[in-house]
PDB file of C-alpha atoms and ligand atoms in Angstrom:
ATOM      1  CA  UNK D   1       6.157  17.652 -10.440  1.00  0.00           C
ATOM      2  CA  UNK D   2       4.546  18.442  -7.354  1.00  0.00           C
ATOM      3  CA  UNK D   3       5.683  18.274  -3.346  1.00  0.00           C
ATOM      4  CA  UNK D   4       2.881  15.676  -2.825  1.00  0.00           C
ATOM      5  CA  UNK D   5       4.856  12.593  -1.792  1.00  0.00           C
ATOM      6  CA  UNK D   6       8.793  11.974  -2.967  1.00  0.00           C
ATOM      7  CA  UNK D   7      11.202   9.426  -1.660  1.00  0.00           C
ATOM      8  CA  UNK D   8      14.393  10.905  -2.123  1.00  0.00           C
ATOM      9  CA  UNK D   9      18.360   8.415  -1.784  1.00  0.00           C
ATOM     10  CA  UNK D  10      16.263   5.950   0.901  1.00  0.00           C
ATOM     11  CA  UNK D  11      18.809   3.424   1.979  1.00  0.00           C
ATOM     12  CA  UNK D  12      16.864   0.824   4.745  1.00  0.00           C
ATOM     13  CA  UNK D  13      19.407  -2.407   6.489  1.00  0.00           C
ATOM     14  CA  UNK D  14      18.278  -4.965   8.507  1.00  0.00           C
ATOM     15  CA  UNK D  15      21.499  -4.859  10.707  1.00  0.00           C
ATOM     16  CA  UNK D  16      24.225  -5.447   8.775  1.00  0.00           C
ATOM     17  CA  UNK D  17      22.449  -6.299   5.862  1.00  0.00           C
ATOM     18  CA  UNK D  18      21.511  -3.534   3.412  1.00  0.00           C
ATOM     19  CA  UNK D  19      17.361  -3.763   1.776  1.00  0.00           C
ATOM     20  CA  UNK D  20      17.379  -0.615  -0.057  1.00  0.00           C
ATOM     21  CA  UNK D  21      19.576   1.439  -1.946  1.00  0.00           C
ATOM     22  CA  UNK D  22      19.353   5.092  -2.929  1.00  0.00           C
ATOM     23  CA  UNK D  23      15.768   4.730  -3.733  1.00  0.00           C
ATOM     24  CA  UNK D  24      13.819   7.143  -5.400  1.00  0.00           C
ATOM     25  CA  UNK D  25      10.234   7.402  -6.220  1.00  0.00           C
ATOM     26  CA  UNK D  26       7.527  10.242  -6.612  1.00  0.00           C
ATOM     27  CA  UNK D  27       3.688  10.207  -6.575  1.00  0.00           C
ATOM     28  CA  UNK D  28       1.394  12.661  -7.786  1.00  0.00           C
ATOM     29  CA  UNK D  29      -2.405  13.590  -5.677  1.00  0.00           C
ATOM     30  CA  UNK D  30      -4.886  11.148  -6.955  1.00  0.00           C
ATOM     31  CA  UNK D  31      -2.288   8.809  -8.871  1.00  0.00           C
ATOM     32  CA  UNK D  32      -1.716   4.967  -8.740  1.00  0.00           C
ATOM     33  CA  UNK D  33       2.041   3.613  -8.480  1.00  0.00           C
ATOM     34  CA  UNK D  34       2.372  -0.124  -8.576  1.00  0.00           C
ATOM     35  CA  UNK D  35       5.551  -1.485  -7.293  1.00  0.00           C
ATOM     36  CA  UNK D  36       6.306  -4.705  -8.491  1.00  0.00           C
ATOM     37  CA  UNK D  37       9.581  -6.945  -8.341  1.00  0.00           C
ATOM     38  CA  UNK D  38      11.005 -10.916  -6.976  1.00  0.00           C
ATOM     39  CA  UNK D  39      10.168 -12.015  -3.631  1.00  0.00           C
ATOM     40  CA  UNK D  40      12.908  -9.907  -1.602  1.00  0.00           C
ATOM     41  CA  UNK D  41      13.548  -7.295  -4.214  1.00  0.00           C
ATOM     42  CA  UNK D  42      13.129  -5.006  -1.052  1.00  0.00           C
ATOM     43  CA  UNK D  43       8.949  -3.937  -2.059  1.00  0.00           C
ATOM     44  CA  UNK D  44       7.588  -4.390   2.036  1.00  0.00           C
ATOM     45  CA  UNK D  45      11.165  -2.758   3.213  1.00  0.00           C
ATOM     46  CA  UNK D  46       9.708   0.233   1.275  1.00  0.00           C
ATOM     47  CA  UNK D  47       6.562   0.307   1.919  1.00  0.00           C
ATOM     48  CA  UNK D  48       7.923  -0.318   6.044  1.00  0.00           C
ATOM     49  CA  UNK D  49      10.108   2.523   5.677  1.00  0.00           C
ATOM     50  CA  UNK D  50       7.793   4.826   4.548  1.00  0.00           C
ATOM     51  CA  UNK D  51       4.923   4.054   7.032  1.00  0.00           C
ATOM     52  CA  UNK D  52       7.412   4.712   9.943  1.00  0.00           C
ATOM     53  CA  UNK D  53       8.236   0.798  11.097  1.00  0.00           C
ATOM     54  CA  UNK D  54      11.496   1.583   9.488  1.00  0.00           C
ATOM     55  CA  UNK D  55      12.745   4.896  10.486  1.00  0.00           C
ATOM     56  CA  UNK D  56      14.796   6.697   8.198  1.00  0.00           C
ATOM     57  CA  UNK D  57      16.284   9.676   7.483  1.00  0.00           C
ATOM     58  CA  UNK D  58      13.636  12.330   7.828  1.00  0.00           C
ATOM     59  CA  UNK D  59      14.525  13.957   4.524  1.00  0.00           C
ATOM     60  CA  UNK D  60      14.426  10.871   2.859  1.00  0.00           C
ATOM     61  CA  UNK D  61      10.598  10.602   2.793  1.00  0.00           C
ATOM     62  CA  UNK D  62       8.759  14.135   2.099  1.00  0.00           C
ATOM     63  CA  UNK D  63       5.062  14.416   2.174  1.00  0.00           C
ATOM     64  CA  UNK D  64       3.377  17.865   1.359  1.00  0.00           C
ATOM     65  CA  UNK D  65       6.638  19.489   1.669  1.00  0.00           C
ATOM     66  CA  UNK D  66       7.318  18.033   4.759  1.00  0.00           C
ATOM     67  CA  UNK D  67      10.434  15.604   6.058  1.00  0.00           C
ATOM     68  CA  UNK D  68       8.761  12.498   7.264  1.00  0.00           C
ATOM     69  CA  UNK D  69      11.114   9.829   7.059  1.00  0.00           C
ATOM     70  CA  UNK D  70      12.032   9.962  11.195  1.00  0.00           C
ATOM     71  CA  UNK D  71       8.592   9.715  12.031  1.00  0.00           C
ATOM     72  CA  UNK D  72       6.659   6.549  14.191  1.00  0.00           C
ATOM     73  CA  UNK D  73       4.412   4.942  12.047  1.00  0.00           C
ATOM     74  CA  UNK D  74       1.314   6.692  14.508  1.00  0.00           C
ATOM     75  CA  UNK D  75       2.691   9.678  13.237  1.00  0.00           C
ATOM     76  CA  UNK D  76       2.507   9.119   9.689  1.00  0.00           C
ATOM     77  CA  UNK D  77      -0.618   7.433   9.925  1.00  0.00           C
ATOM     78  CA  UNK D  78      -1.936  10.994  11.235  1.00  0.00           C
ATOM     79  CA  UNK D  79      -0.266  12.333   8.154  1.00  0.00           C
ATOM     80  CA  UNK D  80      -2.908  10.455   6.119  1.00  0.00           C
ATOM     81  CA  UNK D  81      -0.587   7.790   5.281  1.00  0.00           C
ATOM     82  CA  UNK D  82      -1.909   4.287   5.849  1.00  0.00           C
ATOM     83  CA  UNK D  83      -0.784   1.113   4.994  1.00  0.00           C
ATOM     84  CA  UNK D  84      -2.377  -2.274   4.141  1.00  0.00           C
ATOM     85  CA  UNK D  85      -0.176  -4.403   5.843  1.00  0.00           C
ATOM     86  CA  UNK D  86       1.499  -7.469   4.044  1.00  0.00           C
ATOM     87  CA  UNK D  87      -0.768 -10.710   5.523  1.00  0.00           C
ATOM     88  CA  UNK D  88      -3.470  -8.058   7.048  1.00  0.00           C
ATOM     89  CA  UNK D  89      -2.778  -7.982  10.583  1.00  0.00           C
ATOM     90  CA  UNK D  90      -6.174  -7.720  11.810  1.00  0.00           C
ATOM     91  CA  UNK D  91      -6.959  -7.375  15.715  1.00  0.00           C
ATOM     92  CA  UNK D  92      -8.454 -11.312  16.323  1.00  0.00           C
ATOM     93  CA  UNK D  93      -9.973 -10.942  19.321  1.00  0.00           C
ATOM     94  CA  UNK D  94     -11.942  -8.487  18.094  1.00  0.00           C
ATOM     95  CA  UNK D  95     -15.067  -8.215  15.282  1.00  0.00           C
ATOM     96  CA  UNK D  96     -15.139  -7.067  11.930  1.00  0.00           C
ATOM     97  CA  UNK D  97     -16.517  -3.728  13.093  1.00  0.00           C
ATOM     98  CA  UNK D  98     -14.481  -3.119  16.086  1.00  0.00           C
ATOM     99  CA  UNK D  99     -11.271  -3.700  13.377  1.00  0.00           C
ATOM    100  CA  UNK D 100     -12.811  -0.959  11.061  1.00  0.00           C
ATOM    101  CA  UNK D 101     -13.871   1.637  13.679  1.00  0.00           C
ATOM    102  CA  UNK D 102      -9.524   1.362  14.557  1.00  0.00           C
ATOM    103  CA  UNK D 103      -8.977   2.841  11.526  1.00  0.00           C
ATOM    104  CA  UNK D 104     -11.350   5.838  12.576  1.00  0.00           C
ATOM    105  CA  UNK D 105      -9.818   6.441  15.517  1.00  0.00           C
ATOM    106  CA  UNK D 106      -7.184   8.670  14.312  1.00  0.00           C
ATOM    107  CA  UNK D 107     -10.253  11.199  13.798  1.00  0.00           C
ATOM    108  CA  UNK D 108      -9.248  12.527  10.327  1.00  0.00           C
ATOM    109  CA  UNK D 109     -12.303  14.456   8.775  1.00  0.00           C
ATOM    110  CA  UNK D 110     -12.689  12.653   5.260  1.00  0.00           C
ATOM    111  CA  UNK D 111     -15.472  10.750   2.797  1.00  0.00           C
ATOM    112  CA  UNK D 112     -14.865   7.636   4.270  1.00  0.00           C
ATOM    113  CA  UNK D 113     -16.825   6.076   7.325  1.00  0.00           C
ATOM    114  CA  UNK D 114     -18.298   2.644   7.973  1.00  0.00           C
ATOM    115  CA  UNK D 115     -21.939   3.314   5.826  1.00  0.00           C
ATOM    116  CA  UNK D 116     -19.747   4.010   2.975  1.00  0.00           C
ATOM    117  CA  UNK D 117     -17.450   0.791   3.625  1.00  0.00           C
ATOM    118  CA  UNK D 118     -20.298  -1.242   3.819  1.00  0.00           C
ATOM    119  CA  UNK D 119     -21.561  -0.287   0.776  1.00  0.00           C
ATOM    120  CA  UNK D 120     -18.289  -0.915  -1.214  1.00  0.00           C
ATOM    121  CA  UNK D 121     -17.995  -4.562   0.408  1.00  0.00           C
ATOM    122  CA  UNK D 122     -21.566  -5.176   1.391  1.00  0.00           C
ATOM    123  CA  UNK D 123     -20.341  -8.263   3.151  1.00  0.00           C
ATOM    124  CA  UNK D 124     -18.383  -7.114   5.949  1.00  0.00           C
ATOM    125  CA  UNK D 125     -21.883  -5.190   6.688  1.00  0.00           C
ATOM    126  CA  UNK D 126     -23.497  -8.893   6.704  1.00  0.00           C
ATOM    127  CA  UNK D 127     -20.822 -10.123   8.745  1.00  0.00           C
ATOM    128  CA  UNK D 128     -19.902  -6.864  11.115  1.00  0.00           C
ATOM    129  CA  UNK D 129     -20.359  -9.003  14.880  1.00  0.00           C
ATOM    130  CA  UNK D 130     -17.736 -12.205  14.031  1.00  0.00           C
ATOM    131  CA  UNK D 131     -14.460 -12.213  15.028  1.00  0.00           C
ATOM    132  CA  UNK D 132     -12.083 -10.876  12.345  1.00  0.00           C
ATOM    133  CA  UNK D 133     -10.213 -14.061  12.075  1.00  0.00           C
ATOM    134  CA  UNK D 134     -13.461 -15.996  11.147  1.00  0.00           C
ATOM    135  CA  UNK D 135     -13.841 -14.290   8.128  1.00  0.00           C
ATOM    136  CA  UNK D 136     -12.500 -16.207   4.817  1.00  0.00           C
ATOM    137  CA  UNK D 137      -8.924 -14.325   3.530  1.00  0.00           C
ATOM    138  CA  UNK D 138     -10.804 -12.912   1.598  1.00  0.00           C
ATOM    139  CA  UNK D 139     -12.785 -10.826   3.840  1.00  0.00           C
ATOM    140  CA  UNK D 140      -9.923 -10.682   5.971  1.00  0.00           C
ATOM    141  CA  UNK D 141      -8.645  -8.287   3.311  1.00  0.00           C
ATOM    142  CA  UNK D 142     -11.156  -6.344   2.961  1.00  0.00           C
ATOM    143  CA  UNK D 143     -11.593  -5.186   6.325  1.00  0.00           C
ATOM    144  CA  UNK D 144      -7.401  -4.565   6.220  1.00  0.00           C
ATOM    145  CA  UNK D 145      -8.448  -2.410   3.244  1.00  0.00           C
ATOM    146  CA  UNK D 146     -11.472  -0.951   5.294  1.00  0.00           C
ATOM    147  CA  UNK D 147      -9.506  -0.455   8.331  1.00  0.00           C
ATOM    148  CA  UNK D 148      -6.985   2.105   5.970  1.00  0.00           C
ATOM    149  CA  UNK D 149      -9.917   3.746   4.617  1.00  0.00           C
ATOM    150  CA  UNK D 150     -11.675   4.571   7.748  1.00  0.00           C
ATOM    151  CA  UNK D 151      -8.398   6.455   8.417  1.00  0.00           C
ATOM    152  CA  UNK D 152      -9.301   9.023   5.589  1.00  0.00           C
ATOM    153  CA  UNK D 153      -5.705   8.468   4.041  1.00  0.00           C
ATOM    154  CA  UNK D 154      -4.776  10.801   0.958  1.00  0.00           C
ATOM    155  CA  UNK D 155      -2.127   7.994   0.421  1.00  0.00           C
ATOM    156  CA  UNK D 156      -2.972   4.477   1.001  1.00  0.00           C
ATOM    157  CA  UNK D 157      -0.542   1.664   0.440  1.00  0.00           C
ATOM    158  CA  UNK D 158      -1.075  -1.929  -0.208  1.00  0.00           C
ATOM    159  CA  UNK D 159       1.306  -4.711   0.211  1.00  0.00           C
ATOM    160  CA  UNK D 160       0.446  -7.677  -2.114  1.00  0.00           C
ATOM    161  CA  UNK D 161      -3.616  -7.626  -1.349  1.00  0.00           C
ATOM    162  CA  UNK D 162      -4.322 -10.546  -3.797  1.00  0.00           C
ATOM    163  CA  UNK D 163      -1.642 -13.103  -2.232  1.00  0.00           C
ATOM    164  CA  UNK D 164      -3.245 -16.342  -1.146  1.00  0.00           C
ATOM    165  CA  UNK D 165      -6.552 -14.898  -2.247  1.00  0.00           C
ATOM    166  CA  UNK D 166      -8.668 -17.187  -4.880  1.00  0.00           C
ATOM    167  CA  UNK D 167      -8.794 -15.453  -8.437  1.00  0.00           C
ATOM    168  CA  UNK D 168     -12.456 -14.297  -8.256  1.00  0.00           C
ATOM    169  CA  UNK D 169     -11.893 -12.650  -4.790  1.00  0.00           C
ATOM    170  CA  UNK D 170      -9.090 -10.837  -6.313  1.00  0.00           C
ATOM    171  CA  UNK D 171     -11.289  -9.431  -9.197  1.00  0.00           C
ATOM    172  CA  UNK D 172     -13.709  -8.188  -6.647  1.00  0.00           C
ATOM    173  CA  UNK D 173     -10.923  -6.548  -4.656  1.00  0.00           C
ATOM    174  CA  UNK D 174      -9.875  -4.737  -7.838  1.00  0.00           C
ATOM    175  CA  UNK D 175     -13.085  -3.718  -8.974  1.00  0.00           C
ATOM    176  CA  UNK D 176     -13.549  -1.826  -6.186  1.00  0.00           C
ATOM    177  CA  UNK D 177     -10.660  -0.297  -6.200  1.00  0.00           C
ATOM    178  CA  UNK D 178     -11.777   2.528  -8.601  1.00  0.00           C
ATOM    179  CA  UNK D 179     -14.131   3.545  -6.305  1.00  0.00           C
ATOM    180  CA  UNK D 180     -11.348   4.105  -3.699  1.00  0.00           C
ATOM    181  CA  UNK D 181      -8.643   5.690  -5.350  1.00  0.00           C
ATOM    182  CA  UNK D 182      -9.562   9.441  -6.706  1.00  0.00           C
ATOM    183  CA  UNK D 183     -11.070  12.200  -4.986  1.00  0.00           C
ATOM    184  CA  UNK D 184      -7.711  13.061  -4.147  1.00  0.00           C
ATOM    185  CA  UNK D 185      -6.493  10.100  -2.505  1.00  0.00           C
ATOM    186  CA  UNK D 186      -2.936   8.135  -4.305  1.00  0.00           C
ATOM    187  CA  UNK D 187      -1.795   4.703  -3.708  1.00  0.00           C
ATOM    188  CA  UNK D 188       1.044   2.692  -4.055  1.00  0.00           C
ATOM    189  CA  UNK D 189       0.061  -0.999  -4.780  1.00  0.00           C
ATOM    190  CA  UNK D 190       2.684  -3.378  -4.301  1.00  0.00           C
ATOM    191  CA  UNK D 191       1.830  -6.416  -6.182  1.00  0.00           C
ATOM    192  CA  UNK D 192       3.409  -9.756  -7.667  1.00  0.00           C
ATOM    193  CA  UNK D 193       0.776 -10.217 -10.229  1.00  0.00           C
ATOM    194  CA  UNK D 194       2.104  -7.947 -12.959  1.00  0.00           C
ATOM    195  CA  UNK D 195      -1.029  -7.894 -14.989  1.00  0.00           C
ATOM    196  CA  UNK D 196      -2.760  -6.863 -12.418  1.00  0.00           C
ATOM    197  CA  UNK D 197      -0.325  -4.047 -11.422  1.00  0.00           C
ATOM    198  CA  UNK D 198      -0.101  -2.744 -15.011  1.00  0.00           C
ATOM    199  CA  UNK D 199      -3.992  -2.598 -15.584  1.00  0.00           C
ATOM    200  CA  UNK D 200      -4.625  -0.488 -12.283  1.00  0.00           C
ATOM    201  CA  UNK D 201      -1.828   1.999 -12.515  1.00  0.00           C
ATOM    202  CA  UNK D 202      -0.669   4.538 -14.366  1.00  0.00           C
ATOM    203  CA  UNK D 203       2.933   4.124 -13.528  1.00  0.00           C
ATOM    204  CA  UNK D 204       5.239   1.586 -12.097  1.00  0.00           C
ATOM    205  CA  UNK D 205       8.872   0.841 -10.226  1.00  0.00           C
ATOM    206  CA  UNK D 206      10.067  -2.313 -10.749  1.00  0.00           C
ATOM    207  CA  UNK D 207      12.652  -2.980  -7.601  1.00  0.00           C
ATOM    208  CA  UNK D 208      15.453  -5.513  -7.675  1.00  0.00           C
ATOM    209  CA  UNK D 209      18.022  -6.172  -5.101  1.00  0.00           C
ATOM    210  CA  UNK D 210      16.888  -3.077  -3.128  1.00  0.00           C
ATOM    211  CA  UNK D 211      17.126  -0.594  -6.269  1.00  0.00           C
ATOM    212  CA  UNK D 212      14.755   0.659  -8.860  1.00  0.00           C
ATOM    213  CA  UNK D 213      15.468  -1.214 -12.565  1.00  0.00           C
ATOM    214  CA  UNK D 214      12.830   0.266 -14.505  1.00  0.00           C
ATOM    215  CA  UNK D 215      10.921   3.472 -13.814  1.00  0.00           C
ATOM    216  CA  UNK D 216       7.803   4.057 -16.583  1.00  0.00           C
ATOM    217  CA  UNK D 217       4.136   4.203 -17.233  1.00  0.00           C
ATOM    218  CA  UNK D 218       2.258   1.417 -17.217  1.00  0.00           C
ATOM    219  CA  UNK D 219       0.327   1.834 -20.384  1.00  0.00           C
ATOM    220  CA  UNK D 220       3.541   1.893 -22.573  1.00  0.00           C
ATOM    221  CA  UNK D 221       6.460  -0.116 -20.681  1.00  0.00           C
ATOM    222  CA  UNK D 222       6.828  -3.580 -22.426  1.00  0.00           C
ATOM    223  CA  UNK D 223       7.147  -6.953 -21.111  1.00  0.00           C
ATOM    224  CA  UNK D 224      10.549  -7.259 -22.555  1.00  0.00           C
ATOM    225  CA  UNK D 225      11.298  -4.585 -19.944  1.00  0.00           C
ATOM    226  CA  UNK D 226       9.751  -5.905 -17.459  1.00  0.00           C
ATOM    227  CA  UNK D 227      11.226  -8.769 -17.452  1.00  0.00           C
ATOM    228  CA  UNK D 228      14.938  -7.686 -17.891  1.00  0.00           C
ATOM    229  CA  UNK D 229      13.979  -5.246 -15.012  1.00  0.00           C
ATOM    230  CA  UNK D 230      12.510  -8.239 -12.625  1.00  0.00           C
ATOM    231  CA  UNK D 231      14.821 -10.789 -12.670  1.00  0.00           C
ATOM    232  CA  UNK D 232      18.099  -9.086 -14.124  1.00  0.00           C
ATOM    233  CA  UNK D 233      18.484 -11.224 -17.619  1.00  0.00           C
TER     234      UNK D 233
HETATM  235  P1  LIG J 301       8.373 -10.531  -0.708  1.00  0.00           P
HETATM  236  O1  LIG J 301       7.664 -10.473  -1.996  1.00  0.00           O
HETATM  237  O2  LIG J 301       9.001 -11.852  -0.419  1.00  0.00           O
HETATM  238  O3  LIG J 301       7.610  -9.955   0.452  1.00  0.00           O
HETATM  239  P2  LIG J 301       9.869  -8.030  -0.825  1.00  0.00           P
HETATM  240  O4  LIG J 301      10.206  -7.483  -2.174  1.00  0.00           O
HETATM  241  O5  LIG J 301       8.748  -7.423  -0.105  1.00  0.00           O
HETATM  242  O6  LIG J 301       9.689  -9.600  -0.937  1.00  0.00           O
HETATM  243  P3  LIG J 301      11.391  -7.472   1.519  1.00  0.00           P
HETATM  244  O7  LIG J 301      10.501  -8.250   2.411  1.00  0.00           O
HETATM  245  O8  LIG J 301      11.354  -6.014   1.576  1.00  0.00           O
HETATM  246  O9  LIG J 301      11.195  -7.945   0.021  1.00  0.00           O
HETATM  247  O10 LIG J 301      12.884  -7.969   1.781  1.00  0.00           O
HETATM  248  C1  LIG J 301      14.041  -7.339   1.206  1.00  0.00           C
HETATM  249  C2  LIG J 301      15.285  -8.007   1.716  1.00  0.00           C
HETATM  250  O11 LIG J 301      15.417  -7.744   3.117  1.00  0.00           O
HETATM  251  C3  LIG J 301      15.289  -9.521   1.560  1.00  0.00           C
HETATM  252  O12 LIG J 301      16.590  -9.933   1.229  1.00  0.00           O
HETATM  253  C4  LIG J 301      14.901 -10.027   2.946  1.00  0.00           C
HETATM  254  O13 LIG J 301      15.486 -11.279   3.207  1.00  0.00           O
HETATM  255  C5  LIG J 301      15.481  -8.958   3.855  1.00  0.00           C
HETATM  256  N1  LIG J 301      14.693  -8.791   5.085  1.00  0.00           N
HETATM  257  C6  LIG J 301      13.377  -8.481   5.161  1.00  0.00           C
HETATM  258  N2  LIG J 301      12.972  -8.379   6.449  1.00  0.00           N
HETATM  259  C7  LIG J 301      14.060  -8.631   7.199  1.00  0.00           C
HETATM  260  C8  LIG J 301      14.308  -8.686   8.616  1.00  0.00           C
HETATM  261  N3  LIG J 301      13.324  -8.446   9.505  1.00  0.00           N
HETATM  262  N4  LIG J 301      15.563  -8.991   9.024  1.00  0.00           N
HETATM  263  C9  LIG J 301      16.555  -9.227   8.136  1.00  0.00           C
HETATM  264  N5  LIG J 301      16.395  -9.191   6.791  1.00  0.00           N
HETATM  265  C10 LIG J 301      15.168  -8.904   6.337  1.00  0.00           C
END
């Protein structure tokens, strides 16, 4: 195993109330990790605590050898950590482009830039001068995906990018994603739709109540197990 990325005991509370427990989950350059579990099986505490909106303890979250888990979030993100927020969070008052270029502003030297973005979701090119917010959710998530990549991430996260979205958006979402991933960058998808998590990674956590029930690749973990792991029967 490498020292690419590795969460290592992460606890995370709200308060009093305890999200995560002991938690611990490993990623490899260039690999896909889709998290999957029950509404509230603790899957955005995660992917909060290791983006730096939940602070931790730093040696709970290493990156490249490095003890990241005390970090802000604007520290991570010049890590080359970025996340695809959970309901996308774009910037409304401003357009399409001005959203992407945010992502650039960190200044991290990398293949990504908006003539490449454009040409992965040709729309946002068409649409570049609206408001963010007039876009359908659709596009909305595709500029919170753009957004990430104009950050040149080596890991991106994404927190459920197919909810509310109509099934053919999702597709198109998905088939891009090849064409994203690689070249060195890893993500962790975090996604309720366990077909779709199992056919885009190549391993998976399944989370419940805060801890990690089933740990395996994707290509040979069966349903039975996924289901015992998901809901606890
Ligand atoms: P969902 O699919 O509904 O987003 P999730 O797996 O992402 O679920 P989390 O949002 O991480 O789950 O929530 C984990 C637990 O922490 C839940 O019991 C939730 O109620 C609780 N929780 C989340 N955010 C807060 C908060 N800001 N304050 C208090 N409790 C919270």
């Amino acid at each position: 195993m490498s020292d690419f990325f590795r969460i290592t005991a992460l606890d995370a509370h709200y308060g009093d109330f305890q999200a995560l427990y002991g938690l611990n989950l490993h990623l490899e350059p260039g690999e896909v990790v889709a998290i999957i579990g029950a509404n509230g099986a603790g899957k955005t505490t995660l992917m909060r605590s290791v983006s730096g909106l939940l602070r931790n303890r730093a040696e709970a979250v290493r990156w490249k050898g490095r003890e990241i888990g005390a970090l802000r979030a604007d520290q991570v993100a010049a890590l080359g950590i970025a996340l695809v927020p959970e309901g996308r969070q774009l910037f409304p008052s401003l357009s399409v482009e001005e959203n992407l270029l945010i992502g650039g502003q960190l200044g991290r030297k990398g293949p990504w830039n908006l003539r490449r973005l454009y040409d992965l979701f040709p729309i946002l090119e068409e649409r570049r001068a609206v408001p963010a917010t007039a876009l359908s959710g659709g596009q909305q998530q595709m500029v919170a995906i753009g957004r990430a990549l104009m950050s040149n991430p080596e890991l991106i996260m994404m927190d459920e990018i197919s909810l509310g979205l109509a099934p053919v958006i999702i597709r198109q979402i998905y088939e891009a994603l090849p064409g994203i991933v690689g070249e060195g960058m890893a993500a962790i998808i975090v996604e309720q739709d366990i077909s779709k998590a199992l056919s885009v990674s190549r391993r998976l956590y399944c989370l419940q109540e805060g801890r990690v029930s089933l740990e395996g690749a994707s290509e040979t973990v069966s349903r039975d197990e996924i289901a015992r792991a998901y809901f606890g029967v």
